[in-house]
PDB file of C-alpha atoms in Angstrom:
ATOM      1  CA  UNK A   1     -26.519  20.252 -11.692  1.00 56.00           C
ATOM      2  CA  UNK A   2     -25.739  17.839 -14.021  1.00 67.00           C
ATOM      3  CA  UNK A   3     -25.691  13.822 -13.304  1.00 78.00           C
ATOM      4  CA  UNK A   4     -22.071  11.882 -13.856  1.00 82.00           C
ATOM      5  CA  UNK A   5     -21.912   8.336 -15.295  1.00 90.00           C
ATOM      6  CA  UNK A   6     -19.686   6.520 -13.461  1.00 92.00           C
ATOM      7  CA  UNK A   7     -17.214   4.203 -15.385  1.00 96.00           C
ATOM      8  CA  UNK A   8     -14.492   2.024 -14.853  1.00 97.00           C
ATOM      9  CA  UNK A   9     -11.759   3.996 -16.993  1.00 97.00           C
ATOM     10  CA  UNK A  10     -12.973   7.268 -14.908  1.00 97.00           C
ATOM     11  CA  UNK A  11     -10.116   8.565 -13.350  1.00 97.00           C
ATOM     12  CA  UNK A  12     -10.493   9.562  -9.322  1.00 96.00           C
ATOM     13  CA  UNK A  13      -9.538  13.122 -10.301  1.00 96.00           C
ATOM     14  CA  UNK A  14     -12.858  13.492 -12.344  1.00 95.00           C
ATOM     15  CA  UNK A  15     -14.899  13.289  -9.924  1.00 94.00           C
ATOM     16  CA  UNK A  16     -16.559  16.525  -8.988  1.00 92.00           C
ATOM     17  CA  UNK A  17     -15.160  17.737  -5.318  1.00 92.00           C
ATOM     18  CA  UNK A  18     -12.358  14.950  -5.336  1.00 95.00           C
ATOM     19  CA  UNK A  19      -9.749  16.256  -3.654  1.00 96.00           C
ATOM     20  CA  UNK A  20      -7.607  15.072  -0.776  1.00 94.00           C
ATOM     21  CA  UNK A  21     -10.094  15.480   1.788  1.00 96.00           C
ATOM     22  CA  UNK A  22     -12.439  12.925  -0.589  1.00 96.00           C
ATOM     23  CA  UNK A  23      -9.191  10.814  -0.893  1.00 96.00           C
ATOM     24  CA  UNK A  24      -8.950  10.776   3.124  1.00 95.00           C
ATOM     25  CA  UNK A  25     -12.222  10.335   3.637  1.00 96.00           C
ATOM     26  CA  UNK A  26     -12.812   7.466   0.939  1.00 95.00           C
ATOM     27  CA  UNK A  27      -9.588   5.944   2.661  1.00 95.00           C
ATOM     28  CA  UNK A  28     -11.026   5.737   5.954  1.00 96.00           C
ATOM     29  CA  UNK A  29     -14.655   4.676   4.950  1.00 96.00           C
ATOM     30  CA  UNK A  30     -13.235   1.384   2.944  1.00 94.00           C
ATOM     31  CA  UNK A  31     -11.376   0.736   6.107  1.00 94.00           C
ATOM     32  CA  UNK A  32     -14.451   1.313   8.401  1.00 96.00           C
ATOM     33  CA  UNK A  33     -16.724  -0.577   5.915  1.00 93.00           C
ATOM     34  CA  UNK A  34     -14.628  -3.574   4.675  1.00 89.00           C
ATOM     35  CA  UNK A  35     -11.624  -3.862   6.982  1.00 92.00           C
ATOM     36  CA  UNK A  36      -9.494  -2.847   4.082  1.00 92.00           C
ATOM     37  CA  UNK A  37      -6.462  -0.180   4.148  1.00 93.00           C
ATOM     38  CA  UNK A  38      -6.106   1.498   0.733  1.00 94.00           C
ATOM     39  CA  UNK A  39      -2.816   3.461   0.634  1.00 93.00           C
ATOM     40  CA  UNK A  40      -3.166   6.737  -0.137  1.00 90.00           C
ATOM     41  CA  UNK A  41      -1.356   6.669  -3.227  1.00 92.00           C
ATOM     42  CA  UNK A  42      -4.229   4.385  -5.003  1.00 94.00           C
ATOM     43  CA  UNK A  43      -6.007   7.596  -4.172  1.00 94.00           C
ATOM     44  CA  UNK A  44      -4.125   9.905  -7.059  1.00 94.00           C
ATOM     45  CA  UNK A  45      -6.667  11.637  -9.219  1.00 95.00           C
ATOM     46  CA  UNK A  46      -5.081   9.479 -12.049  1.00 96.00           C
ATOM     47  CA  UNK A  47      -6.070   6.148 -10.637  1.00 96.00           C
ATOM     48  CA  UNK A  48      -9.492   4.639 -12.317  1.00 97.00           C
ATOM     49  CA  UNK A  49     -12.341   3.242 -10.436  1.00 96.00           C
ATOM     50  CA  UNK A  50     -11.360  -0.297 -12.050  1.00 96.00           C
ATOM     51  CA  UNK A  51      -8.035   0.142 -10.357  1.00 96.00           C
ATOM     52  CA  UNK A  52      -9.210   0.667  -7.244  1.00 95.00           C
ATOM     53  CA  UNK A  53     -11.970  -2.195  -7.429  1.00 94.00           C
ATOM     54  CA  UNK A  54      -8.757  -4.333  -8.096  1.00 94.00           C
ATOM     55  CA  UNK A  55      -7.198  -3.536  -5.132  1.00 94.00           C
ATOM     56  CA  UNK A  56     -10.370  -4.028  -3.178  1.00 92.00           C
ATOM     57  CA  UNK A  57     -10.875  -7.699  -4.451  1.00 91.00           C
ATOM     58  CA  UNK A  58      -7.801  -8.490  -3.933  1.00 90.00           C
ATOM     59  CA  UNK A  59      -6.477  -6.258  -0.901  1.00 86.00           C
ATOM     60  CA  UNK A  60      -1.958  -6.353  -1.028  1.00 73.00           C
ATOM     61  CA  UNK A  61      -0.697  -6.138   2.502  1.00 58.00           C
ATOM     62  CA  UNK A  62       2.427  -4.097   3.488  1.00 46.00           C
ATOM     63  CA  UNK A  63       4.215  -7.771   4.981  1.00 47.00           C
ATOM     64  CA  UNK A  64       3.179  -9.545   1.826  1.00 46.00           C
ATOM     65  CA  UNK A  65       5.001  -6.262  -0.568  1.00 46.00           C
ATOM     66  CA  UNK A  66       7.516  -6.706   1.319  1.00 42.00           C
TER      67      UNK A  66
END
């Protein structure tokens, strides 16, 4: 088994067993954790980690999209 570094440019999809089961589960897990609703569609395999730390920092609502 080997190790994986972690980066900011890795894409979701490189992660070993990513899949939509890891997306759902990563979804709900950031909500549990830190009140935060990610949509599912951050979750693609193409979106990076510093993507989705983005979003986290600075969390869009649905009303404020609108």
């Amino acid at each position: 088994c080997s190790a994986m570094t972690l980066e900011m440019e890795t894409q979701l999809g490189e992660l070993p067993e990513w899949d939509s089961m890891a997306a759902v589960n990563l979804q709900s897990f950031f909500l549990q954790q830190f009140e935060v609703e990610v949509p599912l569609e951050l979750m693609a395999d193409q979106t990076t980690v510093e993507e989705l730390l983005a979003f986290l920092q600075n969390p869009v609502t649905s009303e404020a999209a609108s």
